[in-house]
Tab-separated table of C-alpha atoms in Angstrom:
chain	number	residue	atom	x	y	z
T	1	UNK	CA	103.327	108.276	118.497
T	2	UNK	CA	103.159	105.509	120.995
T	3	UNK	CA	99.550	104.128	121.804
T	4	UNK	CA	99.970	105.386	125.487
T	5	UNK	CA	100.308	109.222	124.048
T	6	UNK	CA	97.485	108.682	121.575
T	7	UNK	CA	94.944	107.595	124.546
T	8	UNK	CA	96.286	110.923	126.193
T	9	UNK	CA	95.520	112.940	123.086
T	10	UNK	CA	92.129	111.112	122.227
T	11	UNK	CA	90.882	111.346	125.958
T	12	UNK	CA	91.725	115.043	126.119
T	13	UNK	CA	90.198	115.549	122.641
T	14	UNK	CA	93.000	117.124	121.540
T	15	UNK	CA	93.168	114.471	118.119
T	16	UNK	CA	90.046	112.763	117.224
T	17	UNK	CA	89.942	108.723	116.015
T	18	UNK	CA	88.779	110.120	112.839
T	19	UNK	CA	91.826	112.375	112.325
T	20	UNK	CA	94.675	109.754	113.362
T	21	UNK	CA	92.438	107.283	111.167
T	22	UNK	CA	92.457	109.599	108.175
T	23	UNK	CA	96.356	110.626	108.790
T	24	UNK	CA	97.095	107.294	108.058
T	25	UNK	CA	94.937	106.357	104.945
T	26	UNK	CA	96.773	109.283	103.274
T	27	UNK	CA	100.096	107.567	104.369
T	28	UNK	CA	98.942	104.532	102.965
T	29	UNK	CA	97.871	106.389	99.454
T	30	UNK	CA	101.129	108.327	99.579
T	31	UNK	CA	104.045	105.242	100.218
T	32	UNK	CA	102.064	102.037	99.290
T	33	UNK	CA	102.612	102.095	95.729
T	34	UNK	CA	106.394	101.916	96.197
T	35	UNK	CA	106.226	99.879	99.326
T	36	UNK	CA	103.364	97.664	98.449
T	37	UNK	CA	102.584	96.572	102.193
T	38	UNK	CA	98.863	96.285	101.952
T	39	UNK	CA	96.545	93.738	99.714
T	40	UNK	CA	93.421	95.467	100.512
T	41	UNK	CA	92.806	98.519	102.437
T	42	UNK	CA	89.777	98.849	104.472
T	43	UNK	CA	89.224	102.844	104.359
T	44	UNK	CA	85.783	102.827	104.838
T	45	UNK	CA	85.675	100.136	107.541
T	46	UNK	CA	88.467	102.219	109.518
T	47	UNK	CA	86.616	105.606	109.342
T	48	UNK	CA	83.438	103.949	110.605
T	49	UNK	CA	85.364	102.126	113.487
T	50	UNK	CA	87.073	105.632	114.164
T	51	UNK	CA	83.929	107.392	114.031
T	52	UNK	CA	82.539	104.829	116.607
T	53	UNK	CA	85.194	105.630	118.873
T	54	UNK	CA	84.603	109.142	118.878
T	55	UNK	CA	80.920	108.904	119.265
T	56	UNK	CA	81.719	107.108	122.744
T	57	UNK	CA	84.050	109.661	123.703
T	58	UNK	CA	81.696	112.534	123.005
T	59	UNK	CA	79.016	110.638	125.117
T	60	UNK	CA	81.102	110.261	127.898
T	61	UNK	CA	81.747	106.583	127.574
T	62	UNK	CA	84.809	104.719	129.132
T	63	UNK	CA	87.048	103.617	126.085
T	64	UNK	CA	88.801	100.532	125.466
T	65	UNK	CA	92.426	100.063	125.744
T	66	UNK	CA	93.150	100.431	122.122
T	67	UNK	CA	90.287	102.600	121.444
T	68	UNK	CA	91.252	104.475	117.684
T	69	UNK	CA	94.773	102.705	117.252
T	70	UNK	CA	94.973	102.103	113.567
T	71	UNK	CA	96.316	98.503	112.849
T	72	UNK	CA	97.332	96.219	110.099
T	73	UNK	CA	96.432	92.286	109.833
T	74	UNK	CA	98.644	89.968	108.422
T	75	UNK	CA	96.325	88.382	105.340
T	76	UNK	CA	96.401	84.944	106.907
T	77	UNK	CA	94.265	85.891	109.834
T	78	UNK	CA	90.523	85.311	108.949
T	79	UNK	CA	88.491	88.639	108.883
T	80	UNK	CA	84.821	88.148	108.474
T	81	UNK	CA	83.447	89.685	105.356
T	82	UNK	CA	87.075	90.945	104.457
T	83	UNK	CA	89.171	88.778	102.094
T	84	UNK	CA	91.751	86.544	103.314
T	85	UNK	CA	94.139	85.118	100.689
T	86	UNK	CA	97.292	83.924	102.355
T	87	UNK	CA	98.921	85.774	99.591
T	88	UNK	CA	97.920	82.762	97.365
T	89	UNK	CA	96.001	82.332	94.176
T	90	UNK	CA	94.210	79.352	95.888
T	91	UNK	CA	92.407	81.981	98.019
T	92	UNK	CA	92.363	84.779	95.929
T	93	UNK	CA	88.597	84.668	96.674
T	94	UNK	CA	88.457	83.478	99.668
T	95	UNK	CA	86.023	85.617	102.381
T	96	UNK	CA	85.550	84.333	105.742
T	97	UNK	CA	82.147	83.978	107.259
T	98	UNK	CA	83.922	84.121	110.929
T	99	UNK	CA	86.347	86.389	112.727
T	100	UNK	CA	89.880	85.280	114.153
T	101	UNK	CA	90.140	85.764	118.120
T	102	UNK	CA	93.170	87.700	117.786
T	103	UNK	CA	91.265	90.048	115.569
T	104	UNK	CA	88.167	89.884	117.322
T	105	UNK	CA	89.619	90.928	120.480
T	106	UNK	CA	91.820	93.806	118.826
T	107	UNK	CA	88.126	95.301	117.712
T	108	UNK	CA	86.701	94.572	121.077
T	109	UNK	CA	89.408	96.921	122.573
T	110	UNK	CA	88.642	99.668	119.865
T	111	UNK	CA	91.603	98.956	117.457
T	112	UNK	CA	90.741	100.613	113.812
T	113	UNK	CA	91.234	97.752	110.704
T	114	UNK	CA	93.189	99.617	108.322
T	115	UNK	CA	93.693	96.817	106.214
T	116	UNK	CA	95.066	93.281	105.222
T	117	UNK	CA	98.842	93.353	104.703
T	118	UNK	CA	101.001	91.229	102.281
T	119	UNK	CA	103.066	88.086	103.009
T	120	UNK	CA	105.048	85.086	101.677
T	121	UNK	CA	102.422	82.404	100.079
T	122	UNK	CA	100.809	80.567	102.933
T	123	UNK	CA	103.499	82.162	105.217
T	124	UNK	CA	106.280	80.075	103.577
T	125	UNK	CA	109.364	82.196	102.791
T	126	UNK	CA	111.867	84.835	104.386
T	127	UNK	CA	111.243	87.370	102.185
T	128	UNK	CA	107.846	88.323	100.645
T	129	UNK	CA	109.221	87.070	97.608
T	130	UNK	CA	106.690	84.365	97.432
T	131	UNK	CA	103.571	86.302	97.292
T	132	UNK	CA	101.387	85.901	94.466
T	133	UNK	CA	100.164	89.450	94.130
T	134	UNK	CA	103.769	90.644	93.967
T	135	UNK	CA	106.556	91.567	96.521
T	136	UNK	CA	106.719	94.429	99.561
T	137	UNK	CA	109.645	96.487	99.726
T	138	UNK	CA	111.785	97.580	102.437
T	139	UNK	CA	111.201	101.294	103.675
T	140	UNK	CA	114.585	101.772	104.715
T	141	UNK	CA	115.669	100.650	100.874
T	142	UNK	CA	113.221	99.896	98.423
T	143	UNK	CA	115.487	97.777	96.499
T	144	UNK	CA	116.013	95.362	99.384
T	145	UNK	CA	113.368	92.745	100.870
T	146	UNK	CA	111.130	93.466	104.093
T	147	UNK	CA	111.803	89.964	105.340
T	148	UNK	CA	109.268	87.540	105.374
T	149	UNK	CA	106.889	85.967	105.752
T	150	UNK	CA	105.399	88.859	107.715
T	151	UNK	CA	106.993	91.700	105.462
T	152	UNK	CA	103.885	93.306	104.853
T	153	UNK	CA	102.991	93.963	108.352
T	154	UNK	CA	106.548	94.964	109.346
T	155	UNK	CA	107.136	97.508	106.266
T	156	UNK	CA	103.738	98.933	107.119
T	157	UNK	CA	104.415	99.746	110.862
T	158	UNK	CA	108.237	100.536	109.717
T	159	UNK	CA	106.822	103.221	107.070
T	160	UNK	CA	104.184	104.897	109.239
T	161	UNK	CA	101.550	103.138	107.443
T	162	UNK	CA	99.955	101.902	110.827
T	163	UNK	CA	100.570	102.260	114.390
T	164	UNK	CA	100.885	98.735	114.847
T	165	UNK	CA	100.389	95.315	113.072
T	166	UNK	CA	99.767	91.685	113.616
T	167	UNK	CA	102.161	88.932	112.029
T	168	UNK	CA	102.254	85.283	112.715
T	169	UNK	CA	106.002	83.427	113.595
T	170	UNK	CA	106.511	80.115	112.677
T	171	UNK	CA	110.024	80.206	112.421
T	172	UNK	CA	110.812	83.621	112.677
T	173	UNK	CA	108.682	85.485	110.324
T	174	UNK	CA	107.379	88.009	112.555
T	175	UNK	CA	111.525	88.593	114.411
T	176	UNK	CA	113.588	88.385	111.147
T	177	UNK	CA	111.232	90.883	109.361
T	178	UNK	CA	111.267	93.125	112.242
T	179	UNK	CA	114.815	93.240	112.299
T	180	UNK	CA	115.300	94.080	108.511
T	181	UNK	CA	112.919	96.795	108.837
T	182	UNK	CA	113.807	98.144	112.083
T	183	UNK	CA	110.551	97.754	114.055
T	184	UNK	CA	109.680	95.291	117.287
T	185	UNK	CA	108.636	92.275	116.802
T	186	UNK	CA	106.990	89.668	119.080
T	187	UNK	CA	106.515	86.183	119.336
T	188	UNK	CA	104.933	84.835	122.278
T	189	UNK	CA	105.003	81.457	123.934
T	190	UNK	CA	103.369	78.723	121.650
T	191	UNK	CA	99.818	79.041	123.102
T	192	UNK	CA	99.929	82.068	125.055
T	193	UNK	CA	97.621	83.831	122.225
T	194	UNK	CA	94.658	81.905	120.276
T	195	UNK	CA	95.339	80.517	116.868
T	196	UNK	CA	91.657	80.208	116.033
T	197	UNK	CA	91.236	81.779	112.629
T	198	UNK	CA	94.845	81.685	111.434
T	199	UNK	CA	95.129	79.907	108.273
T	200	UNK	CA	97.536	77.072	109.267
T	201	UNK	CA	100.992	76.493	108.191
T	202	UNK	CA	102.863	73.971	110.958
T	203	UNK	CA	100.326	74.026	113.603
T	204	UNK	CA	102.906	72.764	116.388
T	205	UNK	CA	105.351	76.026	115.466
T	206	UNK	CA	102.636	78.701	114.363
T	207	UNK	CA	101.833	81.394	116.825
T	208	UNK	CA	100.330	85.234	116.194
T	209	UNK	CA	102.070	88.056	117.822
T	210	UNK	CA	102.481	92.051	116.800
T	211	UNK	CA	104.589	94.331	115.270
T	212	UNK	CA	105.129	97.977	116.836
T	213	UNK	CA	107.509	100.804	116.952
T	214	UNK	CA	108.357	100.234	120.531
T	215	UNK	CA	108.288	97.711	123.113
T	216	UNK	CA	105.711	99.388	125.413
T	217	UNK	CA	103.085	99.017	121.943
T	218	UNK	CA	104.168	95.400	121.741
T	219	UNK	CA	102.978	94.894	125.562
T	220	UNK	CA	99.886	97.210	124.518
T	221	UNK	CA	99.028	94.573	121.858
T	222	UNK	CA	99.854	91.244	123.479
T	223	UNK	CA	97.970	92.614	126.462
T	224	UNK	CA	94.757	92.494	124.176
T	225	UNK	CA	95.429	89.694	122.452
T	226	UNK	CA	96.889	87.045	124.998
T	227	UNK	CA	94.707	84.463	126.938
T	228	UNK	CA	92.987	81.412	127.001
T	229	UNK	CA	90.418	80.209	123.913
T	230	UNK	CA	88.009	77.496	124.170
T	231	UNK	CA	88.060	77.191	120.235
T	232	UNK	CA	91.640	76.493	120.384
T	233	UNK	CA	92.932	72.927	121.999
T	234	UNK	CA	96.259	74.185	121.950
T	235	UNK	CA	95.392	77.804	123.728
T	236	UNK	CA	97.272	77.907	127.119
T	237	UNK	CA	94.706	78.993	130.237
T	238	UNK	CA	97.451	80.470	132.262
T	239	UNK	CA	96.245	83.952	133.366
T	240	UNK	CA	97.683	87.065	131.757
T	241	UNK	CA	99.807	89.518	133.587
T	242	UNK	CA	99.865	93.280	133.329
T	243	UNK	CA	102.508	93.236	130.568
T	244	UNK	CA	102.836	96.960	130.756
T	245	UNK	CA	103.414	96.990	134.209
T	246	UNK	CA	106.192	94.851	133.905
T	247	UNK	CA	107.779	97.273	131.822
T	248	UNK	CA	108.645	99.210	134.925
T	249	UNK	CA	110.388	96.423	136.608
T	250	UNK	CA	114.239	97.219	137.174
T	251	UNK	CA	116.855	94.737	135.398
T	252	UNK	CA	119.466	95.152	137.614
T	253	UNK	CA	120.992	91.991	138.782
T	254	UNK	CA	119.562	89.895	135.540
T	255	UNK	CA	121.608	87.389	134.264
T	256	UNK	CA	121.609	87.588	130.316
T	257	UNK	CA	123.089	84.764	128.488
T	258	UNK	CA	125.246	85.391	124.988
T	259	UNK	CA	124.663	82.120	123.139
T	260	UNK	CA	128.063	80.853	121.871
T	261	UNK	CA	127.215	79.115	119.110
T	262	UNK	CA	124.908	82.012	117.387
T	263	UNK	CA	128.078	84.539	117.664
T	264	UNK	CA	130.190	81.559	116.014
T	265	UNK	CA	127.549	80.856	113.177
T	266	UNK	CA	129.065	80.813	109.660
T	267	UNK	CA	127.531	83.775	107.514
T	268	UNK	CA	127.150	86.011	110.694
T	269	UNK	CA	127.862	89.335	109.005
T	270	UNK	CA	130.578	91.311	111.126
T	271	UNK	CA	128.493	94.293	111.451
T	272	UNK	CA	125.900	92.650	113.122
T	273	UNK	CA	127.651	91.061	115.504
T	274	UNK	CA	129.213	93.651	116.617
T	275	UNK	CA	126.466	95.687	116.847
T	276	UNK	CA	124.535	93.009	119.063
T	277	UNK	CA	127.811	92.759	121.123
T	278	UNK	CA	127.449	96.260	121.935
T	279	UNK	CA	123.807	96.229	122.553
T	280	UNK	CA	124.785	93.349	125.210
T	281	UNK	CA	127.600	95.889	126.691
T	282	UNK	CA	124.721	98.195	127.054
T	283	UNK	CA	122.323	95.866	128.972
T	284	UNK	CA	125.971	95.088	131.442
T	285	UNK	CA	125.791	99.018	131.694
T	286	UNK	CA	122.130	98.787	133.145
T	287	UNK	CA	123.538	96.377	135.763
T	288	UNK	CA	122.943	93.078	133.868
T	289	UNK	CA	125.281	90.483	134.254
T	290	UNK	CA	126.609	88.957	130.917
T	291	UNK	CA	127.296	85.044	130.895
T	292	UNK	CA	128.474	82.888	128.346
T	293	UNK	CA	126.558	79.913	127.655
T	294	UNK	CA	126.407	76.957	125.463
T	295	UNK	CA	123.001	75.471	123.387
T	296	UNK	CA	124.958	72.624	121.610
T	297	UNK	CA	122.108	72.074	119.357
T	298	UNK	CA	120.793	75.555	118.763
T	299	UNK	CA	122.547	75.471	115.135
T	300	UNK	CA	120.836	72.162	114.368
T	301	UNK	CA	117.121	74.048	114.515
T	302	UNK	CA	117.209	74.953	110.989
T	303	UNK	CA	117.654	71.659	109.643
T	304	UNK	CA	115.343	70.071	111.954
T	305	UNK	CA	112.716	72.712	111.393
T	306	UNK	CA	112.877	71.934	107.360
T	307	UNK	CA	111.487	68.437	108.276
T	308	UNK	CA	108.731	69.282	110.727
T	309	UNK	CA	107.375	72.461	109.474
T	310	UNK	CA	107.311	71.048	105.675
T	311	UNK	CA	105.797	67.733	106.971
T	312	UNK	CA	103.106	69.835	109.231
T	313	UNK	CA	102.239	72.147	105.961
T	314	UNK	CA	101.933	68.803	103.729
T	315	UNK	CA	99.311	67.415	106.200
T	316	UNK	CA	97.403	71.014	106.351
T	317	UNK	CA	97.551	72.071	102.511
T	318	UNK	CA	95.978	68.350	101.594
T	319	UNK	CA	92.407	70.643	102.249
T	320	UNK	CA	93.029	72.657	98.815
T	321	UNK	CA	92.234	69.899	96.565
T	322	UNK	CA	89.877	71.719	94.246
T	323	UNK	CA	86.598	70.215	95.748
T	324	UNK	CA	85.630	71.651	98.946
T	325	UNK	CA	86.996	75.149	98.560
T	326	UNK	CA	89.808	77.227	97.427
T	327	UNK	CA	90.792	77.724	93.525
T	328	UNK	CA	89.734	75.049	90.827
T	329	UNK	CA	91.282	74.089	87.693
T	330	UNK	CA	88.566	74.212	84.859
T	331	UNK	CA	88.454	71.619	82.298
T	332	UNK	CA	89.895	68.570	83.643
T	333	UNK	CA	88.876	64.938	82.835
T	334	UNK	CA	88.306	63.470	86.261
T	335	UNK	CA	88.903	63.808	89.954
T	336	UNK	CA	92.813	63.297	90.146
T	337	UNK	CA	93.143	65.563	87.302
T	338	UNK	CA	91.396	68.201	88.752
T	339	UNK	CA	92.957	68.129	92.145
T	340	UNK	CA	96.655	67.819	90.381
T	341	UNK	CA	96.005	71.047	88.175
T	342	UNK	CA	94.403	72.595	90.953
T	343	UNK	CA	97.411	72.482	92.906
T	344	UNK	CA	99.968	73.302	90.506
T	345	UNK	CA	97.931	76.217	89.200
T	346	UNK	CA	96.650	77.707	92.763
T	347	UNK	CA	100.508	77.099	94.722
T	348	UNK	CA	103.236	78.931	93.540
T	349	UNK	CA	106.794	77.140	93.443
T	350	UNK	CA	107.925	77.539	97.075
T	351	UNK	CA	104.421	76.188	98.299
T	352	UNK	CA	104.868	73.014	95.952
T	353	UNK	CA	108.464	72.783	97.247
T	354	UNK	CA	107.470	72.283	100.511
T	355	UNK	CA	104.699	70.012	100.318
T	356	UNK	CA	106.810	67.981	98.248
T	357	UNK	CA	109.297	67.810	101.120
T	358	UNK	CA	106.829	67.084	103.785
T	359	UNK	CA	105.203	64.826	101.874
T	360	UNK	CA	108.082	62.710	101.355
T	361	UNK	CA	109.357	62.847	104.983
T	362	UNK	CA	105.864	61.518	105.826
T	363	UNK	CA	106.233	58.546	103.308
T	364	UNK	CA	106.263	54.646	104.268
T	365	UNK	CA	109.741	53.952	104.971
T	366	UNK	CA	110.922	57.528	105.518
T	367	UNK	CA	108.906	58.620	108.451
T	368	UNK	CA	111.235	57.057	111.223
T	369	UNK	CA	114.389	58.379	109.462
T	370	UNK	CA	113.447	61.951	109.065
T	371	UNK	CA	110.353	62.992	111.004
T	372	UNK	CA	110.550	60.944	114.121
T	373	UNK	CA	114.343	61.824	114.074
T	374	UNK	CA	113.592	65.429	113.738
T	375	UNK	CA	111.463	65.239	116.617
T	376	UNK	CA	114.089	63.759	118.922
T	377	UNK	CA	116.172	66.508	117.655
T	378	UNK	CA	113.279	68.852	118.641
T	379	UNK	CA	113.215	67.582	122.251
T	380	UNK	CA	116.933	68.068	122.468
T	381	UNK	CA	116.710	71.409	121.277
T	382	UNK	CA	114.072	72.286	124.107
T	383	UNK	CA	116.524	70.823	126.889
T	384	UNK	CA	119.538	72.807	125.874
T	385	UNK	CA	117.071	75.766	126.610
T	386	UNK	CA	116.325	74.159	129.812
T	387	UNK	CA	119.751	73.969	130.831
T	388	UNK	CA	120.587	77.426	129.450
T	389	UNK	CA	117.510	78.916	131.884
T	390	UNK	CA	118.521	77.254	135.147
T	391	UNK	CA	121.912	79.530	135.030
T	392	UNK	CA	120.411	82.801	133.217
T	393	UNK	CA	117.437	84.711	132.870
T	394	UNK	CA	117.025	85.981	129.281
T	395	UNK	CA	119.212	84.644	126.199
T	396	UNK	CA	120.845	87.215	123.792
T	397	UNK	CA	121.237	86.442	120.127
T	398	UNK	CA	121.157	88.530	116.596
T	399	UNK	CA	118.179	88.398	115.245
T	400	UNK	CA	119.216	87.483	111.607
T	401	UNK	CA	122.970	86.851	110.406
T	402	UNK	CA	122.745	89.740	107.705
T	403	UNK	CA	120.737	92.890	107.204
T	404	UNK	CA	118.159	93.107	104.894
T	405	UNK	CA	119.296	91.808	101.393
T	406	UNK	CA	118.443	93.063	97.941
T	407	UNK	CA	115.510	91.535	95.900
T	408	UNK	CA	116.486	88.159	93.653
T	409	UNK	CA	119.579	87.729	95.950
T	410	UNK	CA	118.443	83.959	96.812
T	411	UNK	CA	116.038	83.513	93.813
T	412	UNK	CA	118.327	80.600	92.785
T	413	UNK	CA	119.231	79.044	95.828
T	414	UNK	CA	116.207	78.113	98.518
T	415	UNK	CA	118.728	76.893	100.660
T	416	UNK	CA	120.404	80.427	101.035
T	417	UNK	CA	117.049	81.747	101.626
T	418	UNK	CA	116.173	79.456	104.557
T	419	UNK	CA	119.487	80.365	106.154
T	420	UNK	CA	118.165	83.668	106.577
T	421	UNK	CA	115.984	81.904	109.777
T	422	UNK	CA	118.874	80.345	111.298
T	423	UNK	CA	118.767	82.349	114.693
T	424	UNK	CA	115.175	82.318	115.037
T	425	UNK	CA	114.033	78.945	114.460
T	426	UNK	CA	114.988	77.570	117.779
T	427	UNK	CA	112.850	79.429	119.647
T	428	UNK	CA	109.750	78.148	117.646
T	429	UNK	CA	111.236	74.518	118.190
T	430	UNK	CA	111.063	74.586	121.732
T	431	UNK	CA	108.208	77.077	122.274
T	432	UNK	CA	109.564	79.726	123.609
T	433	UNK	CA	108.686	83.688	123.675
T	434	UNK	CA	111.131	85.827	121.834
T	435	UNK	CA	111.215	89.473	120.449
T	436	UNK	CA	113.543	91.657	118.126
T	437	UNK	CA	114.777	95.005	118.923
T	438	UNK	CA	116.390	97.298	116.568
T	439	UNK	CA	119.899	97.640	118.160
T	440	UNK	CA	121.782	100.002	114.999
T	441	UNK	CA	122.353	100.115	111.599
T	442	UNK	CA	124.931	98.511	109.128
T	443	UNK	CA	127.329	100.472	106.813
T	444	UNK	CA	124.415	100.606	104.515
T	445	UNK	CA	122.003	102.187	106.749
T	446	UNK	CA	120.115	99.233	107.139
T	447	UNK	CA	118.443	98.189	110.545
T	448	UNK	CA	120.287	95.445	112.540
T	449	UNK	CA	118.024	93.450	115.030
T	450	UNK	CA	118.683	92.010	118.380
T	451	UNK	CA	116.943	89.156	119.592
T	452	UNK	CA	115.945	87.940	123.312
T	453	UNK	CA	114.660	84.911	124.607
T	454	UNK	CA	113.243	83.770	127.831
T	455	UNK	CA	111.227	80.672	129.279
T	456	UNK	CA	107.820	79.839	128.597
T	457	UNK	CA	105.089	82.043	129.461
T	458	UNK	CA	107.956	84.501	130.793
T	459	UNK	CA	106.821	87.401	128.319
T	460	UNK	CA	106.880	90.087	131.309
T	461	UNK	CA	110.542	89.591	131.866
T	462	UNK	CA	111.026	89.507	127.974
T	463	UNK	CA	109.297	92.902	127.642
T	464	UNK	CA	110.804	94.040	130.680
T	465	UNK	CA	114.484	93.556	129.647
T	466	UNK	CA	113.797	94.702	125.980
T	467	UNK	CA	112.311	97.994	126.804
T	468	UNK	CA	114.899	98.919	129.304
T	469	UNK	CA	117.263	98.191	126.342
T	470	UNK	CA	115.446	100.105	124.269
T	471	UNK	CA	115.228	103.190	126.544
T	472	UNK	CA	118.933	103.447	127.002
T	473	UNK	CA	120.169	102.849	123.820
T	474	UNK	CA	117.675	105.217	121.762
T	475	UNK	CA	118.796	103.664	118.467
T	476	UNK	CA	115.931	105.252	116.114
T	477	UNK	CA	117.521	108.782	117.436
T	478	UNK	CA	120.722	108.032	115.950
T	479	UNK	CA	119.087	106.450	112.245
T	480	UNK	CA	120.825	107.196	109.421
T	481	UNK	CA	119.913	110.753	107.648
T	482	UNK	CA	118.095	109.216	104.405
T	483	UNK	CA	116.430	106.584	106.320
T	484	UNK	CA	112.771	105.537	105.036
T	485	UNK	CA	110.745	106.381	102.304
T	486	UNK	CA	109.865	110.124	102.419
């Protein structure tokens, strides 16, 4: 059931908010021991939220747009009075005294908090395997990863444990898990959504966005969370358009660019390539014009990212020193030893690896050779996109080179893991909005994702094209018989 259909049932009194909430809490109880999408389930809070909605409806009050919608929140978004751990021992006992802007807007819009979802530690990873509290599993095949870093949020939506969820995307951490789990994942333009209350990974790349089972539901969530925020200096002041109304606009005549470098990328699974090209043909059948375009530095994005993102992470995570807040090692002999031991014991291997890479890239004698050079390449990537959008309206690529891989497949090879974000990172480097939509299944029955990218603040067009494709393709109507956990 989508959000619009739920709203009709709530307004008619056919189903109460409490009934919908209890349904999802029962679903979590039934499947989450297998999926482990949630780190904390806020059942009492959820029922109280739902009861307030039902009381307001009974009193004849006008209900807000997300009234009674059960939502899951990635555990790197601060929720007042509810633990926010970033899946790290470093913040295992952290309870924020304030609410993030995006979650505050969801609660003001009537959303119901089901709980906080698992992620790769401090959002650093592509499989949710780096979580200090154990990995989440893919509902399509529990032996496979759900992607990352927002794997808990994507798995929760795919397994029916919530109508929608929030995640964060630094280099593909919404779109890649959405592709692996067969749901819709949207990364807005950098600055379209406030980052206030999002625990920082890489401040020039992080952006909050929704997971949903349909493009229409993603548009509903974005409508609520987008917009200026005086508490976030990087948040844009541009007006928020009507994203839901944009879905109804026709797509005939729009120019869709197939990025040549993506379809020639090393490691692209033939089944993924065939499925995405079939999706492009579907858009052509809807009246779009397919155009072959080149973004020569597209595949340079990953090398650039793994200099810039760790450098910013090194600066952001310097605050976790065992003094101000976070984990503190016991029995240390002095400040230097306490800081060293606190970080060694509080951070996992992947977080430590990225801190070391970033610190090295920013060190004297190397900052010009690595960090400055990476920023220059970032500018060239943005220029490639600008040139492409002079000739097309939207770009089309696979979301990920492969479908979901099995647990441990890349545990001994971090570089192979990093390549999972090869096709999603460039949109973050340029600050562009992008969406992943299911476009098929491989021979093992695992979902395949199609990525669409548009220009800055062109989420209307992005959602418009994605919605028309989704409606025409009806991918989930032909999903494999054995799909998803029971």
